């Protein structure tokens, strides 16, 4: 028994001397390009893996798990704040991290009051979270062979353009759940970029390098350019759901939509386009364009107005119809 312990001590000492990670994961492919990222992430104390010594790189990651990785990566500290998610208990292991996330504002819950901590987080959601923190430009456009939702399109393009997230065969796979492996690669890339910027003594700003998220961010290079606040996550989600409903109307997928004439469909299309333009660029003059659509709507006979409203009511969930009220004012 004593000899076995001495042998174990000798092996551990040799590993330390040779700078070999003692807690190296047992399931990593030595030939994989991502292995070095995962091992460095561990060496920095940002992940511990599973109790059995594995990392399980291809496993998905939940919203709660991703929040903890974000807080470790950006060294966000505990804060005194409250959260009121209906599906989160005070005894949950991730409560502390959710409070930090709520304070920093980089991720929010759902309109129904839940956070859904055990729901897998998708690649498009990760892109939005990271860009809320980093505030990177999306000047470099990458053509993709897939439709990326408007609510996350800018963030996806920013992450691709700055080499933080990647495409394969011209697909970003926006709605696919991100893996533990890809999460680590993206977060460690952010760390590397920040460290490189510090070494180069580069001013940290919003045009490609990282920003200090505790400091106010300017509206742009032009000092006269106004600061535009990003709408709350529930507003973005409501608009995205509404847009999908309007697309169903345009495709005339319900009996109510099939009653609409071409000029009615043009009006629905104008509403959809207005929302899409706003989600793509928050400086877009959404209200003025909504007033233009409303003016056209008022010129229609009442029965045609009712036909449009019935078609939309049949395709847009009731709780999101308030997003359309300004288009159908009758005063």
mmCIF file of C-alpha atoms in Angstrom:
data_model
loop_
_atom_site.group_PDB
_atom_site.id
_atom_site.type_symbol
_atom_site.label_atom_id
_atom_site.label_comp_id
_atom_site.label_asym_id
_atom_site.label_seq_id
_atom_site.Cartn_x
_atom_site.Cartn_y
_atom_site.Cartn_z
ATOM 1 C CA UNK A 1 0.000 0.000 0.000
ATOM 2 C CA UNK A 2 2.780 2.420 0.935
ATOM 3 C CA UNK A 3 4.632 1.710 -2.292
ATOM 4 C CA UNK A 4 1.504 2.429 -4.293
ATOM 5 C CA UNK A 5 1.077 5.788 -2.581
ATOM 6 C CA UNK A 6 4.739 6.642 -3.176
ATOM 7 C CA UNK A 7 4.307 5.761 -6.860
ATOM 8 C CA UNK A 8 1.227 7.985 -7.093
ATOM 9 C CA UNK A 9 3.084 10.899 -5.509
ATOM 10 C CA UNK A 10 5.996 10.418 -7.912
ATOM 11 C CA UNK A 11 3.674 10.426 -10.918
ATOM 12 C CA UNK A 12 1.924 13.579 -9.739
ATOM 13 C CA UNK A 13 5.250 15.306 -9.162
ATOM 14 C CA UNK A 14 6.398 14.355 -12.655
ATOM 15 C CA UNK A 15 3.201 15.743 -14.161
ATOM 16 C CA UNK A 16 3.665 19.051 -12.335
ATOM 17 C CA UNK A 17 7.331 19.217 -13.367
ATOM 18 C CA UNK A 18 6.435 18.575 -17.020
ATOM 19 C CA UNK A 19 3.573 21.069 -16.837
ATOM 20 C CA UNK A 20 0.970 18.399 -17.648
ATOM 21 C CA UNK A 21 -2.543 19.239 -16.379
ATOM 22 C CA UNK A 22 -3.261 16.883 -13.468
ATOM 23 C CA UNK A 23 -7.003 17.011 -14.062
ATOM 24 C CA UNK A 24 -6.837 16.571 -17.852
ATOM 25 C CA UNK A 25 -10.118 15.234 -19.215
ATOM 26 C CA UNK A 26 -10.145 11.608 -20.249
ATOM 27 C CA UNK A 27 -12.500 11.883 -23.234
ATOM 28 C CA UNK A 28 -10.747 14.516 -25.366
ATOM 29 C CA UNK A 29 -9.377 13.680 -28.803
ATOM 30 C CA UNK A 30 -5.653 14.591 -28.843
ATOM 31 C CA UNK A 31 -5.900 15.241 -32.593
ATOM 32 C CA UNK A 32 -8.829 17.658 -32.304
ATOM 33 C CA UNK A 33 -8.124 21.368 -32.780
ATOM 34 C CA UNK A 34 -10.492 22.190 -29.923
ATOM 35 C CA UNK A 35 -8.764 20.050 -27.294
ATOM 36 C CA UNK A 36 -6.165 22.698 -26.524
ATOM 37 C CA UNK A 37 -8.946 25.243 -25.992
ATOM 38 C CA UNK A 38 -10.770 22.996 -23.540
ATOM 39 C CA UNK A 39 -7.575 22.186 -21.655
ATOM 40 C CA UNK A 40 -6.608 25.857 -21.401
ATOM 41 C CA UNK A 41 -10.116 26.730 -20.268
ATOM 42 C CA UNK A 42 -9.693 24.182 -17.488
ATOM 43 C CA UNK A 43 -6.210 25.401 -16.586
ATOM 44 C CA UNK A 44 -7.610 28.899 -16.156
ATOM 45 C CA UNK A 45 -10.067 27.479 -13.629
ATOM 46 C CA UNK A 46 -13.116 28.207 -15.769
ATOM 47 C CA UNK A 47 -14.485 24.659 -15.999
ATOM 48 C CA UNK A 48 -14.166 21.480 -13.953
ATOM 49 C CA UNK A 49 -15.873 18.965 -16.210
ATOM 50 C CA UNK A 50 -17.772 16.000 -14.789
ATOM 51 C CA UNK A 51 -16.969 13.987 -11.633
ATOM 52 C CA UNK A 52 -15.905 10.993 -13.724
ATOM 53 C CA UNK A 53 -13.060 13.007 -15.272
ATOM 54 C CA UNK A 54 -14.752 13.622 -18.615
ATOM 55 C CA UNK A 55 -15.670 16.853 -20.360
ATOM 56 C CA UNK A 56 -18.244 15.500 -22.837
ATOM 57 C CA UNK A 57 -17.432 18.082 -25.529
ATOM 58 C CA UNK A 58 -20.392 17.209 -27.762
ATOM 59 C CA UNK A 59 -22.990 17.530 -25.012
ATOM 60 C CA UNK A 60 -25.345 20.478 -25.195
ATOM 61 C CA UNK A 61 -25.361 23.208 -22.562
ATOM 62 C CA UNK A 62 -28.304 24.662 -20.668
ATOM 63 C CA UNK A 63 -29.135 28.308 -20.188
ATOM 64 C CA UNK A 64 -28.156 28.107 -16.512
ATOM 65 C CA UNK A 65 -24.838 26.413 -17.294
ATOM 66 C CA UNK A 66 -24.015 28.995 -19.946
ATOM 67 C CA UNK A 67 -24.716 31.841 -17.519
ATOM 68 C CA UNK A 68 -22.195 30.397 -15.071
ATOM 69 C CA UNK A 69 -19.566 30.167 -17.824
ATOM 70 C CA UNK A 70 -20.235 33.767 -18.842
ATOM 71 C CA UNK A 71 -19.799 35.010 -15.274
ATOM 72 C CA UNK A 72 -16.522 33.128 -14.873
ATOM 73 C CA UNK A 73 -15.193 34.251 -18.245
ATOM 74 C CA UNK A 74 -15.890 37.936 -17.679
ATOM 75 C CA UNK A 75 -15.164 37.717 -13.938
ATOM 76 C CA UNK A 76 -18.543 39.112 -12.982
ATOM 77 C CA UNK A 77 -18.941 39.176 -9.206
ATOM 78 C CA UNK A 78 -21.923 38.463 -6.998
ATOM 79 C CA UNK A 79 -24.382 41.314 -6.489
ATOM 80 C CA UNK A 80 -27.307 42.040 -4.215
ATOM 81 C CA UNK A 81 -30.283 41.914 -6.536
ATOM 82 C CA UNK A 82 -33.546 40.018 -6.797
ATOM 83 C CA UNK A 83 -34.956 37.748 -9.481
ATOM 84 C CA UNK A 84 -38.570 36.655 -9.797
ATOM 85 C CA UNK A 85 -38.619 33.786 -12.249
ATOM 86 C CA UNK A 86 -41.489 31.424 -11.568
ATOM 87 C CA UNK A 87 -39.415 28.336 -12.379
ATOM 88 C CA UNK A 88 -36.373 29.207 -10.225
ATOM 89 C CA UNK A 89 -36.121 28.387 -6.510
ATOM 90 C CA UNK A 90 -33.853 30.063 -3.966
ATOM 91 C CA UNK A 91 -32.139 26.731 -3.386
ATOM 92 C CA UNK A 92 -31.187 26.142 -7.035
ATOM 93 C CA UNK A 93 -27.430 25.912 -7.546
ATOM 94 C CA UNK A 94 -27.447 28.608 -10.242
ATOM 95 C CA UNK A 95 -29.407 31.313 -8.372
ATOM 96 C CA UNK A 96 -26.294 33.341 -7.570
ATOM 97 C CA UNK A 97 -25.270 33.378 -11.219
ATOM 98 C CA UNK A 98 -28.764 34.328 -12.411
ATOM 99 C CA UNK A 99 -28.703 37.321 -10.074
ATOM 100 C CA UNK A 100 -25.407 38.408 -11.611
ATOM 101 C CA UNK A 101 -26.879 37.960 -15.094
ATOM 102 C CA UNK A 102 -29.929 40.032 -14.141
ATOM 103 C CA UNK A 103 -27.680 42.791 -12.830
ATOM 104 C CA UNK A 104 -25.525 42.843 -15.975
ATOM 105 C CA UNK A 105 -28.538 42.518 -18.277
ATOM 106 C CA UNK A 106 -26.949 40.192 -20.813
ATOM 107 C CA UNK A 107 -29.703 37.562 -20.662
ATOM 108 C CA UNK A 108 -33.321 37.749 -19.615
ATOM 109 C CA UNK A 109 -36.257 35.499 -19.012
ATOM 110 C CA UNK A 110 -39.315 34.825 -21.142
ATOM 111 C CA UNK A 111 -42.496 36.904 -21.385
ATOM 112 C CA UNK A 112 -44.357 34.317 -19.294
ATOM 113 C CA UNK A 113 -42.120 35.030 -16.288
ATOM 114 C CA UNK A 114 -39.918 31.932 -16.592
ATOM 115 C CA UNK A 115 -36.191 31.636 -17.164
ATOM 116 C CA UNK A 116 -36.165 27.997 -18.301
ATOM 117 C CA UNK A 117 -32.751 27.260 -16.765
ATOM 118 C CA UNK A 118 -32.673 23.662 -17.960
ATOM 119 C CA UNK A 119 -33.530 24.514 -21.557
ATOM 120 C CA UNK A 120 -30.616 24.081 -23.967
ATOM 121 C CA UNK A 121 -29.244 27.335 -25.322
ATOM 122 C CA UNK A 122 -28.982 27.707 -29.087
ATOM 123 C CA UNK A 123 -26.137 29.140 -31.132
ATOM 124 C CA UNK A 124 -28.198 32.188 -32.085
ATOM 125 C CA UNK A 125 -29.004 32.884 -28.418
ATOM 126 C CA UNK A 126 -25.313 32.600 -27.531
ATOM 127 C CA UNK A 127 -24.474 35.085 -30.284
ATOM 128 C CA UNK A 128 -26.982 37.595 -28.889
ATOM 129 C CA UNK A 129 -25.741 37.178 -25.301
ATOM 130 C CA UNK A 130 -22.103 37.642 -26.288
ATOM 131 C CA UNK A 131 -22.824 40.685 -28.418
ATOM 132 C CA UNK A 132 -24.844 42.326 -25.650
ATOM 133 C CA UNK A 133 -21.654 42.136 -23.609
ATOM 134 C CA UNK A 134 -19.070 42.870 -26.305
ATOM 135 C CA UNK A 135 -21.048 45.301 -28.484
ATOM 136 C CA UNK A 136 -19.070 44.437 -31.601
ATOM 137 C CA UNK A 137 -19.747 45.839 -35.055
ATOM 138 C CA UNK A 138 -21.040 43.670 -37.875
ATOM 139 C CA UNK A 139 -19.237 45.459 -40.699
ATOM 140 C CA UNK A 140 -17.991 42.208 -42.242
ATOM 141 C CA UNK A 141 -20.928 40.442 -43.877
ATOM 142 C CA UNK A 142 -20.809 36.672 -44.313
ATOM 143 C CA UNK A 143 -23.201 35.088 -46.792
ATOM 144 C CA UNK A 144 -24.975 32.069 -45.319
ATOM 145 C CA UNK A 145 -26.987 29.286 -46.902
ATOM 146 C CA UNK A 146 -29.689 29.561 -44.250
ATOM 147 C CA UNK A 147 -32.227 32.050 -42.991
ATOM 148 C CA UNK A 148 -31.111 33.678 -39.745
ATOM 149 C CA UNK A 149 -33.947 35.311 -37.736
ATOM 150 C CA UNK A 150 -33.909 39.098 -37.832
ATOM 151 C CA UNK A 151 -33.760 39.433 -34.036
ATOM 152 C CA UNK A 152 -30.305 37.827 -33.912
ATOM 153 C CA UNK A 153 -28.947 38.529 -37.414
ATOM 154 C CA UNK A 154 -26.649 41.423 -36.431
ATOM 155 C CA UNK A 155 -25.249 39.519 -33.461
ATOM 156 C CA UNK A 156 -24.596 36.412 -35.570
ATOM 157 C CA UNK A 157 -22.805 38.443 -38.234
ATOM 158 C CA UNK A 158 -20.733 40.224 -35.554
ATOM 159 C CA UNK A 159 -19.662 36.948 -33.954
ATOM 160 C CA UNK A 160 -18.697 35.485 -37.337
ATOM 161 C CA UNK A 161 -16.947 38.640 -38.507
ATOM 162 C CA UNK A 162 -14.804 38.829 -35.380
ATOM 163 C CA UNK A 163 -13.902 35.159 -35.385
ATOM 164 C CA UNK A 164 -15.686 34.309 -32.147
ATOM 165 C CA UNK A 165 -18.191 31.894 -33.674
ATOM 166 C CA UNK A 166 -17.827 29.998 -36.912
ATOM 167 C CA UNK A 167 -19.690 28.646 -39.924
ATOM 168 C CA UNK A 168 -19.434 25.247 -41.548
ATOM 169 C CA UNK A 169 -20.341 24.693 -45.190
ATOM 170 C CA UNK A 170 -21.777 28.233 -45.272
ATOM 171 C CA UNK A 171 -24.163 27.437 -42.414
ATOM 172 C CA UNK A 172 -24.113 29.000 -38.964
ATOM 173 C CA UNK A 173 -26.779 26.573 -37.707
ATOM 174 C CA UNK A 174 -28.446 29.351 -35.769
ATOM 175 C CA UNK A 175 -31.240 27.327 -34.184
ATOM 176 C CA UNK A 176 -29.025 24.358 -33.254
ATOM 177 C CA UNK A 177 -28.195 23.902 -29.565
ATOM 178 C CA UNK A 178 -24.592 24.884 -28.939
ATOM 179 C CA UNK A 179 -22.206 22.226 -27.628
ATOM 180 C CA UNK A 180 -19.970 22.470 -24.580
ATOM 181 C CA UNK A 181 -16.989 22.330 -26.911
ATOM 182 C CA UNK A 182 -18.133 25.249 -29.082
ATOM 183 C CA UNK A 183 -19.055 27.300 -26.002
ATOM 184 C CA UNK A 184 -15.534 26.972 -24.619
ATOM 185 C CA UNK A 185 -13.896 27.784 -27.960
ATOM 186 C CA UNK A 186 -15.955 30.984 -28.309
ATOM 187 C CA UNK A 187 -15.427 32.148 -24.722
ATOM 188 C CA UNK A 188 -11.692 31.430 -24.761
ATOM 189 C CA UNK A 189 -11.396 33.267 -28.095
ATOM 190 C CA UNK A 190 -12.951 36.303 -26.416
ATOM 191 C CA UNK A 191 -10.381 36.064 -23.618
ATOM 192 C CA UNK A 192 -7.523 35.774 -26.128
ATOM 193 C CA UNK A 193 -8.749 38.808 -28.054
ATOM 194 C CA UNK A 194 -9.050 40.857 -24.879
ATOM 195 C CA UNK A 195 -5.555 39.892 -23.758
ATOM 196 C CA UNK A 196 -4.134 40.682 -27.205
ATOM 197 C CA UNK A 197 -5.780 44.110 -27.097
ATOM 198 C CA UNK A 198 -4.276 44.788 -23.678
ATOM 199 C CA UNK A 199 -0.831 43.709 -24.833
ATOM 200 C CA UNK A 200 -1.059 46.015 -27.841
ATOM 201 C CA UNK A 201 -2.269 48.802 -25.550
ATOM 202 C CA UNK A 202 -5.223 49.165 -27.912
ATOM 203 C CA UNK A 203 -8.037 51.450 -26.876
ATOM 204 C CA UNK A 204 -11.006 49.268 -26.040
ATOM 205 C CA UNK A 205 -14.065 50.435 -27.942
ATOM 206 C CA UNK A 206 -17.035 49.214 -29.905
ATOM 207 C CA UNK A 207 -15.584 48.817 -33.379
ATOM 208 C CA UNK A 208 -13.995 45.424 -33.097
ATOM 209 C CA UNK A 209 -12.277 45.132 -29.730
ATOM 210 C CA UNK A 210 -13.863 44.385 -26.379
ATOM 211 C CA UNK A 211 -15.558 47.013 -24.276
ATOM 212 C CA UNK A 212 -15.747 47.417 -20.519
ATOM 213 C CA UNK A 213 -19.381 46.520 -19.901
ATOM 214 C CA UNK A 214 -19.429 48.578 -16.710
ATOM 215 C CA UNK A 215 -18.795 51.771 -18.673
ATOM 216 C CA UNK A 216 -21.255 53.629 -20.926
ATOM 217 C CA UNK A 217 -20.887 52.924 -24.628
ATOM 218 C CA UNK A 218 -21.048 55.787 -27.108
ATOM 219 C CA UNK A 219 -23.545 55.773 -29.938
ATOM 220 C CA UNK A 220 -20.791 55.675 -32.536
ATOM 221 C CA UNK A 221 -17.791 57.494 -33.951
ATOM 222 C CA UNK A 222 -19.881 60.623 -34.492
ATOM 223 C CA UNK A 223 -20.321 62.320 -31.128
ATOM 224 C CA UNK A 224 -23.620 63.784 -32.326
ATOM 225 C CA UNK A 225 -25.008 60.352 -33.080
ATOM 226 C CA UNK A 226 -27.669 59.467 -30.497
ATOM 227 C CA UNK A 227 -27.320 56.484 -28.215
ATOM 228 C CA UNK A 228 -29.945 53.944 -29.187
ATOM 229 C CA UNK A 229 -31.181 51.619 -26.477
ATOM 230 C CA UNK A 230 -31.789 48.030 -27.460
ATOM 231 C CA UNK A 231 -35.391 47.004 -26.729
ATOM 232 C CA UNK A 232 -36.080 44.527 -23.960
ATOM 233 C CA UNK A 233 -35.867 40.854 -24.795
ATOM 234 C CA UNK A 234 -39.640 40.453 -24.404
ATOM 235 C CA UNK A 235 -40.250 43.176 -27.010
ATOM 236 C CA UNK A 236 -37.866 41.503 -29.450
ATOM 237 C CA UNK A 237 -39.497 38.144 -28.846
ATOM 238 C CA UNK A 238 -43.007 39.570 -29.275
ATOM 239 C CA UNK A 239 -42.060 41.185 -32.579
ATOM 240 C CA UNK A 240 -40.419 37.998 -33.812
ATOM 241 C CA UNK A 241 -43.574 35.998 -33.028
ATOM 242 C CA UNK A 242 -45.721 38.673 -34.690
ATOM 243 C CA UNK A 243 -43.566 38.593 -37.824
ATOM 244 C CA UNK A 244 -44.020 34.833 -38.081
ATOM 245 C CA UNK A 245 -47.777 35.312 -37.823
ATOM 246 C CA UNK A 246 -47.762 37.992 -40.523
ATOM 247 C CA UNK A 247 -45.775 35.648 -42.764
ATOM 248 C CA UNK A 248 -48.560 33.089 -42.324
ATOM 249 C CA UNK A 249 -51.086 35.727 -43.410
ATOM 250 C CA UNK A 250 -49.020 36.579 -46.491
ATOM 251 C CA UNK A 251 -48.888 32.892 -47.374
ATOM 252 C CA UNK A 252 -52.691 32.843 -46.912
ATOM 253 C CA UNK A 253 -52.515 29.766 -44.718
ATOM 254 C CA UNK A 254 -55.865 30.399 -43.017
ATOM 255 C CA UNK A 255 -59.358 30.812 -44.420
ATOM 256 C CA UNK A 256 -59.399 34.406 -43.145
ATOM 257 C CA UNK A 257 -56.177 35.276 -44.961
ATOM 258 C CA UNK A 258 -57.530 33.750 -48.170
ATOM 259 C CA UNK A 259 -60.192 36.489 -48.252
ATOM 260 C CA UNK A 260 -57.588 39.245 -48.533
ATOM 261 C CA UNK A 261 -56.997 41.023 -51.811
ATOM 262 C CA UNK A 262 -53.587 42.061 -53.131
ATOM 263 C CA UNK A 263 -53.755 45.574 -51.665
ATOM 264 C CA UNK A 264 -54.628 44.113 -48.266
ATOM 265 C CA UNK A 265 -51.635 41.778 -48.463
ATOM 266 C CA UNK A 266 -49.439 44.743 -49.406
ATOM 267 C CA UNK A 267 -50.492 46.442 -46.186
ATOM 268 C CA UNK A 268 -49.681 43.319 -44.134
ATOM 269 C CA UNK A 269 -46.338 43.064 -45.925
ATOM 270 C CA UNK A 270 -45.562 46.689 -45.055
ATOM 271 C CA UNK A 271 -46.171 45.969 -41.357
ATOM 272 C CA UNK A 272 -43.935 42.900 -41.468
ATOM 273 C CA UNK A 273 -41.170 44.794 -43.297
ATOM 274 C CA UNK A 274 -41.358 47.664 -40.817
ATOM 275 C CA UNK A 275 -40.867 45.289 -37.881
ATOM 276 C CA UNK A 276 -38.036 43.439 -39.611
ATOM 277 C CA UNK A 277 -36.241 46.694 -40.412
ATOM 278 C CA UNK A 278 -36.519 47.810 -36.807
ATOM 279 C CA UNK A 279 -35.146 44.543 -35.429
ATOM 280 C CA UNK A 280 -32.259 44.760 -37.884
ATOM 281 C CA UNK A 281 -31.457 48.381 -36.960
ATOM 282 C CA UNK A 282 -32.837 50.029 -33.832
ATOM 283 C CA UNK A 283 -32.189 53.502 -35.305
ATOM 284 C CA UNK A 284 -34.801 52.765 -37.972
ATOM 285 C CA UNK A 285 -37.746 55.194 -37.855
ATOM 286 C CA UNK A 286 -40.322 52.599 -36.886
ATOM 287 C CA UNK A 287 -43.024 54.967 -35.640
ATOM 288 C CA UNK A 288 -43.121 57.124 -38.775
ATOM 289 C CA UNK A 289 -43.490 54.092 -41.012
ATOM 290 C CA UNK A 290 -46.193 52.698 -38.727
ATOM 291 C CA UNK A 291 -48.127 55.955 -39.160
ATOM 292 C CA UNK A 292 -47.861 55.644 -42.943
ATOM 293 C CA UNK A 293 -49.342 52.131 -42.823
ATOM 294 C CA UNK A 294 -52.089 53.320 -40.469
ATOM 295 C CA UNK A 295 -53.008 56.124 -42.874
ATOM 296 C CA UNK A 296 -53.413 53.602 -45.705
ATOM 297 C CA UNK A 297 -55.473 51.360 -43.448
ATOM 298 C CA UNK A 298 -57.891 54.187 -42.598
ATOM 299 C CA UNK A 299 -58.626 54.711 -46.299
ATOM 300 C CA UNK A 300 -60.074 51.207 -46.607
ATOM 301 C CA UNK A 301 -63.798 50.469 -46.182
ATOM 302 C CA UNK A 302 -64.722 49.079 -42.776
ATOM 303 C CA UNK A 303 -65.443 45.585 -44.066
ATOM 304 C CA UNK A 304 -61.975 45.403 -45.643
ATOM 305 C CA UNK A 305 -60.417 46.666 -42.416
ATOM 306 C CA UNK A 306 -62.221 43.882 -40.567
ATOM 307 C CA UNK A 307 -60.998 41.280 -43.040
ATOM 308 C CA UNK A 308 -57.373 42.307 -42.446
ATOM 309 C CA UNK A 309 -57.808 42.300 -38.672
ATOM 310 C CA UNK A 310 -59.505 38.883 -38.702
ATOM 311 C CA UNK A 311 -56.713 37.405 -40.801
ATOM 312 C CA UNK A 312 -54.061 38.757 -38.443
ATOM 313 C CA UNK A 313 -55.974 37.700 -35.329
ATOM 314 C CA UNK A 314 -56.091 34.148 -36.673
ATOM 315 C CA UNK A 315 -52.311 33.975 -37.134
ATOM 316 C CA UNK A 316 -50.789 36.148 -34.401
ATOM 317 C CA UNK A 317 -51.167 34.903 -30.783
ATOM 318 C CA UNK A 318 -53.581 37.020 -28.759
ATOM 319 C CA UNK A 319 -50.993 38.131 -26.202
ATOM 320 C CA UNK A 320 -48.880 39.754 -28.936
ATOM 321 C CA UNK A 321 -51.621 41.627 -30.811
ATOM 322 C CA UNK A 322 -50.761 44.780 -28.846
ATOM 323 C CA UNK A 323 -47.645 45.084 -31.059
ATOM 324 C CA UNK A 324 -50.030 45.919 -33.925
ATOM 325 C CA UNK A 325 -52.338 48.420 -32.265
ATOM 326 C CA UNK A 326 -50.670 51.513 -33.740
ATOM 327 C CA UNK A 327 -51.222 50.171 -37.254
ATOM 328 C CA UNK A 328 -54.982 49.900 -36.767
ATOM 329 C CA UNK A 329 -55.892 53.094 -34.935
ATOM 330 C CA UNK A 330 -59.236 54.455 -36.139
ATOM 331 C CA UNK A 331 -59.221 57.902 -34.556
#
